[in-house]
Amino acid sequence: MAASKPVEAAGPGGGGLARWQVALAVGAPLLLGAGAVFLWSRQRGRRGAGGRGDAGGPKRNSERKTPEGRASPAPGGGHQEGPGGRRDMNSLDRAQAAKNKGNKYFKAGKYEQAIQCYTEAISLCPAEKNGDLATFYQNRAAAFEQLNREPLMPSPQFIKSYFSSFTDDIISQPMLEGEKSDEDKDKEGEALEVREHSGYLKAKQYMEEENYDKIISECSKEIDTQGKYLAEALLLRATFYLLIGSANAAKPDLDKVISLKEANVKLRANALIKRGSMYMQQQQPLLSTQDFNTAADIDPQNADVYHHRGQLKILLDQVEEAVADFDECIRLRPESALAQAQKCFALYRQAYTGNNSSQIQAAMKGFEEVIKKFPKCAEGYALYAQALTDQQQFGKADEMYDRCIDLEPDNATTYVHKGLLQLQWKQDLDKGLELISKAIEIDNKCDFAYETMGTIEVQRGNMEKAIDMFNKAINLAKSEMEMAHLYSLCDAAHAQTEVAKKYGLKPPTL
């Protein structure tokens, strides 16, 4: 998962960054704006589907033996001496104590007991203590990660979208003719000697064939033999570890590439970008910023550095700096439609947050110019649709989503957003559910579709179906924080179910 240990605090406001923000951080093309969406606060949107899983993935039982949480209750809550010397603990104190006990179990590798303690902490914690609740859920997700699932490879569409966000990434470039490792055949059909034995080149061939499950194991062969393409294999393996949600496995490979002074500078810069994005998912913005700045120092002509650093700046609400980075990316790569669309979105968010109507109109005009200049850039239409939804221009937003679907008919998340639009615009529940179901039909690894369906089923009072949807989303979660959020939704649905059974109540419906 993205984070590797139980944590003591969740981050600003207790909820961290929004789901749309994490999508930016990992570099995948996405939907941003006023819809429902991706990870930390779950109020924004991203494009793509997700998941994890590779037979050659890391062994999970050796990870994370040292949690970050304190071994005693956090200062400030404390225990109060009561009459007769008794120590009366309020509910938050008891929740913290349960968490601390869970951390001890976690350190000892007793994850089931840790889960029980974190669950107790969640049940004891006052509902208004959002930051503490976020910590308890995240810690429980970290423990569940040790027991819960095998890594699952994302859908091919998500993987292709991820790599399309890089233009200076050597490992994602098509193989050169001289690198082809296919076996030549003579006229009798007998295989001649392979031109060059290389696990890395075989992995590249599998990439071209979209046979992604074999890439990690082939890269490992190149690494184990210290082959000619050692740095490339380390970076490619790390990238797929990140894609399956195994940041712990990815980090050592990225560290090695970054430290290889003799490696191609673009490999090192790409490793820094990906490690910086990983740090941002783990809510370590200082480390993330350091990596992006180092990448800019060692490879100042690399457009990807500015593109992805611009996304980081949006996460940090440093919009002017984000726009400057997007401008530099566009200067280096004038054909970068994605950077131009995201620059428009950055300007729009700044204007929308500041309630500046003239700047909003300028940003909307910018979107029009982008889709006119790059009519085949689905991201431009997607981002524009989100802005139009903010402005309650629902008909035009729906048209933009249709254009996205025309360009990318296999992008499940676009169907989810279009479905949500039907609910917001026309209150058409049947049409909304039809579109979200279509998303699942297109990509059964689209966690966003399952989460959205679960949320709708809660509103309809269908708790059992909602829980099933949330559990399916949990199995596809890309980080511990996403798991924590989904577990909180699932727990809430369970709680409503139990209350309804206990008191004979019928949940409210849409």
PDB file of C-alpha atoms in Angstrom, residues 114-402:
ATOM      1  CA  ALA A 114      -3.939  -5.153  16.426  1.00  0.00           C
ATOM      2  CA  ILE A 115      -7.073  -4.981  14.274  1.00  0.00           C
ATOM      3  CA  GLN A 116      -9.243  -5.711  17.301  1.00  0.00           C
ATOM      4  CA  CYS A 117      -7.580  -2.897  19.251  1.00  0.00           C
ATOM      5  CA  TYR A 118      -7.892  -0.388  16.420  1.00  0.00           C
ATOM      6  CA  THR A 119     -11.557  -1.374  15.975  1.00  0.00           C
ATOM      7  CA  GLU A 120     -12.097  -0.772  19.689  1.00  0.00           C
ATOM      8  CA  ALA A 121     -10.441   2.634  19.346  1.00  0.00           C
ATOM      9  CA  ILE A 122     -12.795   3.514  16.489  1.00  0.00           C
ATOM     10  CA  SER A 123     -15.851   2.512  18.518  1.00  0.00           C
ATOM     11  CA  LEU A 124     -14.703   4.531  21.547  1.00  0.00           C
ATOM     12  CA  CYS A 125     -13.616   7.669  19.730  1.00  0.00           C
ATOM     13  CA  PRO A 126     -16.030  10.626  19.801  1.00  0.00           C
ATOM     14  CA  ALA A 127     -17.497  11.258  16.374  1.00  0.00           C
ATOM     15  CA  GLU A 128     -16.294  14.870  16.296  1.00  0.00           C
ATOM     16  CA  LYS A 129     -12.626  13.839  16.685  1.00  0.00           C
ATOM     17  CA  ASN A 130     -12.071  13.476  12.952  1.00  0.00           C
ATOM     18  CA  GLY A 131      -8.289  13.534  13.096  1.00  0.00           C
ATOM     19  CA  ASP A 132      -8.108  10.771  15.695  1.00  0.00           C
ATOM     20  CA  LEU A 133     -10.658   8.677  13.845  1.00  0.00           C
ATOM     21  CA  ALA A 134      -8.657   9.034  10.635  1.00  0.00           C
ATOM     22  CA  THR A 135      -5.572   7.758  12.465  1.00  0.00           C
ATOM     23  CA  PHE A 136      -7.401   4.765  13.935  1.00  0.00           C
ATOM     24  CA  TYR A 137      -8.885   3.813  10.567  1.00  0.00           C
ATOM     25  CA  GLN A 138      -5.540   4.190   8.821  1.00  0.00           C
ATOM     26  CA  ASN A 139      -3.794   2.059  11.432  1.00  0.00           C
ATOM     27  CA  ARG A 140      -6.421  -0.620  11.085  1.00  0.00           C
ATOM     28  CA  ALA A 141      -6.043  -0.531   7.307  1.00  0.00           C
ATOM     29  CA  ALA A 142      -2.285  -0.994   7.756  1.00  0.00           C
ATOM     30  CA  ALA A 143      -2.931  -4.098   9.846  1.00  0.00           C
ATOM     31  CA  PHE A 144      -5.534  -5.421   7.418  1.00  0.00           C
ATOM     32  CA  GLU A 145      -2.969  -5.041   4.659  1.00  0.00           C
ATOM     33  CA  GLN A 146      -0.839  -7.701   6.334  1.00  0.00           C
ATOM     34  CA  LEU A 147      -3.694 -10.217   6.262  1.00  0.00           C
ATOM     35  CA  ASN A 148      -6.227  -9.117   3.696  1.00  0.00           C
ATOM     36  CA  ARG A 149      -5.275  -9.514   0.079  1.00  0.00           C
ATOM     37  CA  GLU A 150      -2.804 -10.433  -2.559  1.00  0.00           C
ATOM     38  CA  PRO A 151      -1.655  -7.485  -4.683  1.00  0.00           C
ATOM     39  CA  LEU A 152      -3.829  -7.018  -7.750  1.00  0.00           C
ATOM     40  CA  MET A 153      -2.680  -5.607 -11.066  1.00  0.00           C
ATOM     41  CA  PRO A 154      -4.699  -2.601 -12.271  1.00  0.00           C
ATOM     42  CA  SER A 155      -6.643  -2.740 -15.481  1.00  0.00           C
ATOM     43  CA  PRO A 156      -4.711  -2.270 -18.751  1.00  0.00           C
ATOM     44  CA  GLN A 157      -6.531   1.022 -19.306  1.00  0.00           C
ATOM     45  CA  PHE A 158      -5.309   2.397 -15.995  1.00  0.00           C
ATOM     46  CA  ILE A 159      -1.723   1.271 -16.666  1.00  0.00           C
ATOM     47  CA  LYS A 160      -1.711   2.866 -20.117  1.00  0.00           C
ATOM     48  CA  SER A 161      -3.169   6.078 -18.699  1.00  0.00           C
ATOM     49  CA  TYR A 162      -0.476   6.136 -16.032  1.00  0.00           C
ATOM     50  CA  PHE A 163       2.371   5.806 -18.508  1.00  0.00           C
ATOM     51  CA  SER A 164       0.779   8.334 -20.859  1.00  0.00           C
ATOM     52  CA  SER A 165       1.380  11.013 -18.220  1.00  0.00           C
ATOM     53  CA  PHE A 166       5.142  10.740 -18.872  1.00  0.00           C
ATOM     54  CA  THR A 167       6.889  11.912 -22.028  1.00  0.00           C
ATOM     55  CA  ASP A 168      10.552  11.546 -20.952  1.00  0.00           C
ATOM     56  CA  ASP A 169      10.238   8.104 -19.407  1.00  0.00           C
ATOM     57  CA  ILE A 170      12.730   5.745 -21.067  1.00  0.00           C
ATOM     58  CA  ILE A 171      11.144   2.580 -19.719  1.00  0.00           C
ATOM     59  CA  SER A 172       7.767   3.371 -21.270  1.00  0.00           C
ATOM     60  CA  GLN A 173       9.130   4.077 -24.747  1.00  0.00           C
ATOM     61  CA  PRO A 174       8.583   1.481 -27.499  1.00  0.00           C
ATOM     62  CA  MET A 175      11.428  -0.957 -28.001  1.00  0.00           C
ATOM     63  CA  LEU A 176      13.974  -0.032 -30.606  1.00  0.00           C
ATOM     64  CA  GLU A 177      14.575  -2.436 -33.476  1.00  0.00           C
ATOM     65  CA  GLY A 178      17.946  -3.406 -32.067  1.00  0.00           C
ATOM     66  CA  GLU A 179      16.412  -4.220 -28.698  1.00  0.00           C
ATOM     67  CA  LYS A 180      13.879  -6.692 -30.008  1.00  0.00           C
ATOM     68  CA  SER A 181      14.325  -9.960 -28.179  1.00  0.00           C
ATOM     69  CA  ASP A 182      11.937 -12.037 -30.254  1.00  0.00           C
ATOM     70  CA  GLU A 183      13.350 -15.280 -31.496  1.00  0.00           C
ATOM     71  CA  ASP A 184      14.127 -15.320 -35.233  1.00  0.00           C
ATOM     72  CA  LYS A 185      12.941 -18.368 -37.116  1.00  0.00           C
ATOM     73  CA  ASP A 186      14.474 -20.033 -40.156  1.00  0.00           C
ATOM     74  CA  LYS A 187      12.472 -21.325 -43.068  1.00  0.00           C
ATOM     75  CA  GLU A 188      11.974 -24.681 -41.335  1.00  0.00           C
ATOM     76  CA  GLY A 189      10.371 -22.905 -38.397  1.00  0.00           C
ATOM     77  CA  GLU A 190      13.203 -23.786 -36.018  1.00  0.00           C
ATOM     78  CA  ALA A 191      14.076 -21.125 -33.491  1.00  0.00           C
ATOM     79  CA  LEU A 192      17.480 -19.505 -33.916  1.00  0.00           C
ATOM     80  CA  GLU A 193      19.457 -18.137 -30.981  1.00  0.00           C
ATOM     81  CA  VAL A 194      17.799 -15.217 -29.244  1.00  0.00           C
ATOM     82  CA  ARG A 195      19.563 -12.020 -30.274  1.00  0.00           C
ATOM     83  CA  GLU A 196      20.087 -10.873 -26.699  1.00  0.00           C
ATOM     84  CA  HIS A 197      19.117 -12.641 -23.484  1.00  0.00           C
ATOM     85  CA  SER A 198      17.679 -10.020 -21.160  1.00  0.00           C
ATOM     86  CA  GLY A 199      14.934 -10.139 -18.562  1.00  0.00           C
ATOM     87  CA  TYR A 200      14.433  -6.411 -18.997  1.00  0.00           C
ATOM     88  CA  LEU A 201      13.959  -6.649 -22.757  1.00  0.00           C
ATOM     89  CA  LYS A 202      11.560  -9.523 -22.237  1.00  0.00           C
ATOM     90  CA  ALA A 203       9.661  -7.350 -19.756  1.00  0.00           C
ATOM     91  CA  LYS A 204       9.511  -4.557 -22.343  1.00  0.00           C
ATOM     92  CA  GLN A 205       8.130  -7.017 -24.853  1.00  0.00           C
ATOM     93  CA  TYR A 206       5.463  -8.035 -22.343  1.00  0.00           C
ATOM     94  CA  MET A 207       4.613  -4.357 -21.886  1.00  0.00           C
ATOM     95  CA  GLU A 208       3.987  -3.981 -25.611  1.00  0.00           C
ATOM     96  CA  GLU A 209       1.808  -7.084 -25.490  1.00  0.00           C
ATOM     97  CA  GLU A 210      -0.032  -5.727 -22.400  1.00  0.00           C
ATOM     98  CA  ASN A 211       0.974  -8.904 -20.562  1.00  0.00           C
ATOM     99  CA  TYR A 212       1.614  -6.936 -17.394  1.00  0.00           C
ATOM    100  CA  ASP A 213       1.536  -9.759 -14.853  1.00  0.00           C
ATOM    101  CA  LYS A 214       4.926 -11.081 -16.011  1.00  0.00           C
ATOM    102  CA  ILE A 215       6.848  -7.816 -15.926  1.00  0.00           C
ATOM    103  CA  ILE A 216       7.984  -7.834 -12.289  1.00  0.00           C
ATOM    104  CA  SER A 217       9.375 -11.366 -12.498  1.00  0.00           C
ATOM    105  CA  GLU A 218      11.278 -10.650 -15.742  1.00  0.00           C
ATOM    106  CA  CYS A 219      12.765  -7.477 -14.285  1.00  0.00           C
ATOM    107  CA  SER A 220      13.840  -9.486 -11.239  1.00  0.00           C
ATOM    108  CA  LYS A 221      15.793 -11.824 -13.523  1.00  0.00           C
ATOM    109  CA  GLU A 222      17.694  -8.877 -14.986  1.00  0.00           C
ATOM    110  CA  ILE A 223      18.381  -7.508 -11.510  1.00  0.00           C
ATOM    111  CA  ASP A 224      19.452 -10.838 -10.034  1.00  0.00           C
ATOM    112  CA  THR A 225      22.013 -11.332 -12.812  1.00  0.00           C
ATOM    113  CA  GLN A 226      23.220  -7.693 -12.625  1.00  0.00           C
ATOM    114  CA  GLY A 227      22.492  -7.457 -16.333  1.00  0.00           C
ATOM    115  CA  LYS A 228      23.224  -4.736 -18.846  1.00  0.00           C
ATOM    116  CA  TYR A 229      19.886  -3.031 -18.160  1.00  0.00           C
ATOM    117  CA  LEU A 230      20.107  -3.075 -14.361  1.00  0.00           C
ATOM    118  CA  ALA A 231      18.960   0.515 -13.807  1.00  0.00           C
ATOM    119  CA  GLU A 232      16.124   0.209 -16.325  1.00  0.00           C
ATOM    120  CA  ALA A 233      14.940  -3.058 -14.749  1.00  0.00           C
ATOM    121  CA  LEU A 234      15.014  -1.566 -11.247  1.00  0.00           C
ATOM    122  CA  LEU A 235      12.940   1.409 -12.396  1.00  0.00           C
ATOM    123  CA  LEU A 236      10.435  -0.686 -14.328  1.00  0.00           C
ATOM    124  CA  ARG A 237      10.006  -3.111 -11.436  1.00  0.00           C
ATOM    125  CA  ALA A 238       9.571  -0.233  -8.996  1.00  0.00           C
ATOM    126  CA  THR A 239       6.957   1.328 -11.264  1.00  0.00           C
ATOM    127  CA  PHE A 240       4.881  -1.829 -11.308  1.00  0.00           C
ATOM    128  CA  TYR A 241       5.281  -2.252  -7.559  1.00  0.00           C
ATOM    129  CA  LEU A 242       3.772   1.224  -7.260  1.00  0.00           C
ATOM    130  CA  LEU A 243       0.979   0.298  -9.654  1.00  0.00           C
ATOM    131  CA  ILE A 244       0.039  -2.746  -7.562  1.00  0.00           C
ATOM    132  CA  GLY A 245       0.175  -0.637  -4.411  1.00  0.00           C
ATOM    133  CA  SER A 246       3.393  -2.041  -2.901  1.00  0.00           C
ATOM    134  CA  ALA A 247       5.270   1.125  -2.039  1.00  0.00           C
ATOM    135  CA  ASN A 248       7.470  -0.743   0.451  1.00  0.00           C
ATOM    136  CA  ALA A 249       8.769  -2.930  -2.340  1.00  0.00           C
ATOM    137  CA  ALA A 250       9.124  -0.023  -4.770  1.00  0.00           C
ATOM    138  CA  LYS A 251      11.166   2.285  -2.562  1.00  0.00           C
ATOM    139  CA  PRO A 252      14.424   0.226  -2.393  1.00  0.00           C
ATOM    140  CA  ASP A 253      14.445  -0.078  -6.187  1.00  0.00           C
ATOM    141  CA  LEU A 254      13.839   3.644  -6.636  1.00  0.00           C
ATOM    142  CA  ASP A 255      16.556   4.430  -4.071  1.00  0.00           C
ATOM    143  CA  LYS A 256      19.039   2.304  -5.994  1.00  0.00           C
ATOM    144  CA  VAL A 257      18.280   3.946  -9.328  1.00  0.00           C
ATOM    145  CA  ILE A 258      18.618   7.413  -7.813  1.00  0.00           C
ATOM    146  CA  SER A 259      21.975   6.500  -6.283  1.00  0.00           C
ATOM    147  CA  LEU A 260      23.415   5.072  -9.527  1.00  0.00           C
ATOM    148  CA  LYS A 261      25.471   8.055 -10.680  1.00  0.00           C
ATOM    149  CA  GLU A 262      26.442   6.234 -13.859  1.00  0.00           C
ATOM    150  CA  ALA A 263      22.797   5.670 -14.830  1.00  0.00           C
ATOM    151  CA  ASN A 264      21.101   7.729 -17.528  1.00  0.00           C
ATOM    152  CA  VAL A 265      20.018  11.013 -15.971  1.00  0.00           C
ATOM    153  CA  LYS A 266      16.488  10.571 -17.300  1.00  0.00           C
ATOM    154  CA  LEU A 267      16.194   7.263 -15.438  1.00  0.00           C
ATOM    155  CA  ARG A 268      17.296   8.923 -12.212  1.00  0.00           C
ATOM    156  CA  ALA A 269      14.963  11.893 -12.748  1.00  0.00           C
ATOM    157  CA  ASN A 270      12.038   9.571 -13.446  1.00  0.00           C
ATOM    158  CA  ALA A 271      12.814   7.605 -10.287  1.00  0.00           C
ATOM    159  CA  LEU A 272      12.837  10.854  -8.311  1.00  0.00           C
ATOM    160  CA  ILE A 273       9.470  11.860  -9.781  1.00  0.00           C
ATOM    161  CA  LYS A 274       7.940   8.526  -8.867  1.00  0.00           C
ATOM    162  CA  ARG A 275       9.448   8.479  -5.385  1.00  0.00           C
ATOM    163  CA  GLY A 276       8.306  12.065  -4.866  1.00  0.00           C
ATOM    164  CA  SER A 277       4.777  11.110  -5.903  1.00  0.00           C
ATOM    165  CA  MET A 278       4.927   8.148  -3.538  1.00  0.00           C
ATOM    166  CA  TYR A 279       5.970  10.424  -0.682  1.00  0.00           C
ATOM    167  CA  MET A 280       3.055  12.717  -1.429  1.00  0.00           C
ATOM    168  CA  GLN A 281       0.649   9.787  -1.172  1.00  0.00           C
ATOM    169  CA  GLN A 282       2.217   9.040   2.187  1.00  0.00           C
ATOM    170  CA  GLN A 283       1.601  12.653   3.247  1.00  0.00           C
ATOM    171  CA  GLN A 284       5.280  13.534   3.394  1.00  0.00           C
ATOM    172  CA  PRO A 285       5.255  16.758   1.348  1.00  0.00           C
ATOM    173  CA  LEU A 286       8.734  17.905   2.382  1.00  0.00           C
ATOM    174  CA  LEU A 287      10.360  14.708   1.119  1.00  0.00           C
ATOM    175  CA  SER A 288       8.198  14.884  -1.987  1.00  0.00           C
ATOM    176  CA  THR A 289       9.242  18.465  -2.702  1.00  0.00           C
ATOM    177  CA  GLN A 290      12.912  17.589  -2.193  1.00  0.00           C
ATOM    178  CA  ASP A 291      12.720  14.798  -4.746  1.00  0.00           C
ATOM    179  CA  PHE A 292      11.006  16.941  -7.361  1.00  0.00           C
ATOM    180  CA  ASN A 293      13.495  19.764  -6.845  1.00  0.00           C
ATOM    181  CA  THR A 294      16.419  17.348  -7.154  1.00  0.00           C
ATOM    182  CA  ALA A 295      14.939  15.988 -10.367  1.00  0.00           C
ATOM    183  CA  ALA A 296      14.726  19.527 -11.751  1.00  0.00           C
ATOM    184  CA  ASP A 297      18.358  20.157 -10.757  1.00  0.00           C
ATOM    185  CA  ILE A 298      19.785  17.057 -12.427  1.00  0.00           C
ATOM    186  CA  ASP A 299      17.587  17.140 -15.558  1.00  0.00           C
ATOM    187  CA  PRO A 300      16.322  20.691 -16.110  1.00  0.00           C
ATOM    188  CA  GLN A 301      15.115  19.955 -19.652  1.00  0.00           C
ATOM    189  CA  ASN A 302      12.861  17.107 -18.557  1.00  0.00           C
ATOM    190  CA  ALA A 303       9.256  18.174 -19.132  1.00  0.00           C
ATOM    191  CA  ASP A 304       7.917  15.449 -16.851  1.00  0.00           C
ATOM    192  CA  VAL A 305       9.603  17.033 -13.844  1.00  0.00           C
ATOM    193  CA  TYR A 306       7.672  20.280 -14.265  1.00  0.00           C
ATOM    194  CA  HIS A 307       4.429  18.554 -15.173  1.00  0.00           C
ATOM    195  CA  HIS A 308       4.404  16.379 -12.057  1.00  0.00           C
ATOM    196  CA  ARG A 309       5.864  19.052  -9.797  1.00  0.00           C
ATOM    197  CA  GLY A 310       3.070  21.323 -10.992  1.00  0.00           C
ATOM    198  CA  GLN A 311       0.617  18.699  -9.783  1.00  0.00           C
ATOM    199  CA  LEU A 312       2.395  18.609  -6.433  1.00  0.00           C
ATOM    200  CA  LYS A 313       2.084  22.378  -6.154  1.00  0.00           C
ATOM    201  CA  ILE A 314      -1.664  22.119  -6.683  1.00  0.00           C
ATOM    202  CA  LEU A 315      -1.810  19.662  -3.790  1.00  0.00           C
ATOM    203  CA  LEU A 316       0.027  22.165  -1.628  1.00  0.00           C
ATOM    204  CA  ASP A 317      -2.284  25.008  -2.719  1.00  0.00           C
ATOM    205  CA  GLN A 318       0.647  26.769  -4.363  1.00  0.00           C
ATOM    206  CA  VAL A 319      -1.268  27.484  -7.533  1.00  0.00           C
ATOM    207  CA  GLU A 320       0.954  30.250  -8.919  1.00  0.00           C
ATOM    208  CA  GLU A 321       3.980  27.981  -8.679  1.00  0.00           C
ATOM    209  CA  ALA A 322       1.957  25.156 -10.208  1.00  0.00           C
ATOM    210  CA  VAL A 323       1.062  27.318 -13.188  1.00  0.00           C
ATOM    211  CA  ALA A 324       4.722  28.314 -13.596  1.00  0.00           C
ATOM    212  CA  ASP A 325       5.713  24.644 -13.686  1.00  0.00           C
ATOM    213  CA  PHE A 326       2.990  23.815 -16.211  1.00  0.00           C
ATOM    214  CA  ASP A 327       4.197  26.738 -18.330  1.00  0.00           C
ATOM    215  CA  GLU A 328       7.741  25.355 -18.274  1.00  0.00           C
ATOM    216  CA  CYS A 329       6.455  21.914 -19.218  1.00  0.00           C
ATOM    217  CA  ILE A 330       4.531  23.429 -22.122  1.00  0.00           C
ATOM    218  CA  ARG A 331       7.620  25.401 -23.211  1.00  0.00           C
ATOM    219  CA  LEU A 332       9.608  22.173 -23.358  1.00  0.00           C
ATOM    220  CA  ARG A 333       6.752  20.130 -24.823  1.00  0.00           C
ATOM    221  CA  PRO A 334       4.343  22.454 -26.681  1.00  0.00           C
ATOM    222  CA  GLU A 335       2.311  19.438 -27.783  1.00  0.00           C
ATOM    223  CA  SER A 336       1.586  18.389 -24.181  1.00  0.00           C
ATOM    224  CA  ALA A 337      -2.203  18.594 -24.167  1.00  0.00           C
ATOM    225  CA  LEU A 338      -2.404  17.126 -20.680  1.00  0.00           C
ATOM    226  CA  ALA A 339      -0.204  19.851 -19.160  1.00  0.00           C
ATOM    227  CA  GLN A 340      -2.246  22.556 -20.858  1.00  0.00           C
ATOM    228  CA  ALA A 341      -5.522  21.062 -19.628  1.00  0.00           C
ATOM    229  CA  GLN A 342      -4.218  20.766 -16.087  1.00  0.00           C
ATOM    230  CA  LYS A 343      -2.898  24.317 -16.164  1.00  0.00           C
ATOM    231  CA  CYS A 344      -6.435  25.453 -17.021  1.00  0.00           C
ATOM    232  CA  PHE A 345      -7.765  23.409 -14.170  1.00  0.00           C
ATOM    233  CA  ALA A 346      -5.248  24.926 -11.744  1.00  0.00           C
ATOM    234  CA  LEU A 347      -6.328  28.415 -12.803  1.00  0.00           C
ATOM    235  CA  TYR A 348      -9.972  27.423 -12.521  1.00  0.00           C
ATOM    236  CA  ARG A 349      -9.563  26.040  -8.996  1.00  0.00           C
ATOM    237  CA  GLN A 350      -7.785  29.209  -7.922  1.00  0.00           C
ATOM    238  CA  ALA A 351     -10.571  31.352  -9.336  1.00  0.00           C
ATOM    239  CA  TYR A 352     -13.340  29.117  -7.975  1.00  0.00           C
ATOM    240  CA  THR A 353     -11.842  29.013  -4.478  1.00  0.00           C
ATOM    241  CA  GLY A 354     -11.419  32.774  -4.510  1.00  0.00           C
ATOM    242  CA  ASN A 355     -14.920  33.284  -5.921  1.00  0.00           C
ATOM    243  CA  ASN A 356     -13.478  35.489  -8.656  1.00  0.00           C
ATOM    244  CA  SER A 357     -16.059  35.504 -11.434  1.00  0.00           C
ATOM    245  CA  SER A 358     -13.868  37.187 -14.065  1.00  0.00           C
ATOM    246  CA  GLN A 359     -11.059  34.702 -13.480  1.00  0.00           C
ATOM    247  CA  ILE A 360     -13.548  31.849 -13.595  1.00  0.00           C
ATOM    248  CA  GLN A 361     -14.730  33.007 -17.002  1.00  0.00           C
ATOM    249  CA  ALA A 362     -11.124  33.332 -18.196  1.00  0.00           C
ATOM    250  CA  ALA A 363     -10.410  29.791 -17.042  1.00  0.00           C
ATOM    251  CA  MET A 364     -13.532  28.465 -18.782  1.00  0.00           C
ATOM    252  CA  LYS A 365     -12.417  30.200 -21.963  1.00  0.00           C
ATOM    253  CA  GLY A 366      -9.047  28.530 -21.517  1.00  0.00           C
ATOM    254  CA  PHE A 367     -10.720  25.119 -21.463  1.00  0.00           C
ATOM    255  CA  GLU A 368     -12.486  25.962 -24.716  1.00  0.00           C
ATOM    256  CA  GLU A 369      -9.157  26.839 -26.298  1.00  0.00           C
ATOM    257  CA  VAL A 370      -7.550  23.620 -25.077  1.00  0.00           C
ATOM    258  CA  ILE A 371     -10.250  21.342 -26.468  1.00  0.00           C
ATOM    259  CA  LYS A 372     -10.207  23.274 -29.734  1.00  0.00           C
ATOM    260  CA  LYS A 373      -6.419  22.963 -30.027  1.00  0.00           C
ATOM    261  CA  PHE A 374      -6.337  19.339 -28.824  1.00  0.00           C
ATOM    262  CA  PRO A 375      -9.655  17.796 -29.894  1.00  0.00           C
ATOM    263  CA  LYS A 376      -8.404  14.272 -29.191  1.00  0.00           C
ATOM    264  CA  CYS A 377      -7.329  14.955 -25.596  1.00  0.00           C
ATOM    265  CA  ALA A 378      -9.976  13.260 -23.483  1.00  0.00           C
ATOM    266  CA  GLU A 379      -8.529  14.832 -20.361  1.00  0.00           C
ATOM    267  CA  GLY A 380      -9.340  18.305 -21.633  1.00  0.00           C
ATOM    268  CA  TYR A 381     -13.019  17.428 -21.999  1.00  0.00           C
ATOM    269  CA  ALA A 382     -13.028  15.655 -18.623  1.00  0.00           C
ATOM    270  CA  LEU A 383     -11.568  18.561 -16.701  1.00  0.00           C
ATOM    271  CA  TYR A 384     -13.829  21.001 -18.504  1.00  0.00           C
ATOM    272  CA  ALA A 385     -16.837  18.850 -17.622  1.00  0.00           C
ATOM    273  CA  GLN A 386     -15.902  19.032 -13.947  1.00  0.00           C
ATOM    274  CA  ALA A 387     -15.657  22.824 -14.113  1.00  0.00           C
ATOM    275  CA  LEU A 388     -18.977  23.041 -15.974  1.00  0.00           C
ATOM    276  CA  THR A 389     -20.592  20.914 -13.286  1.00  0.00           C
ATOM    277  CA  ASP A 390     -19.295  23.351 -10.665  1.00  0.00           C
ATOM    278  CA  GLN A 391     -20.956  26.117 -12.633  1.00  0.00           C
ATOM    279  CA  GLN A 392     -24.177  24.082 -12.900  1.00  0.00           C
ATOM    280  CA  GLN A 393     -23.935  24.020 -16.680  1.00  0.00           C
ATOM    281  CA  PHE A 394     -25.089  20.427 -16.595  1.00  0.00           C
ATOM    282  CA  GLY A 395     -26.127  20.014 -20.228  1.00  0.00           C
ATOM    283  CA  LYS A 396     -22.763  21.118 -21.536  1.00  0.00           C
ATOM    284  CA  ALA A 397     -20.960  19.029 -18.926  1.00  0.00           C
ATOM    285  CA  ASP A 398     -22.887  15.989 -20.111  1.00  0.00           C
ATOM    286  CA  GLU A 399     -21.812  16.764 -23.669  1.00  0.00           C
ATOM    287  CA  MET A 400     -18.165  16.903 -22.569  1.00  0.00           C
ATOM    288  CA  TYR A 401     -18.458  13.513 -20.873  1.00  0.00           C
ATOM    289  CA  ASP A 402     -19.931  12.110 -24.081  1.00  0.00           C
TER     290      ASP A 402
END
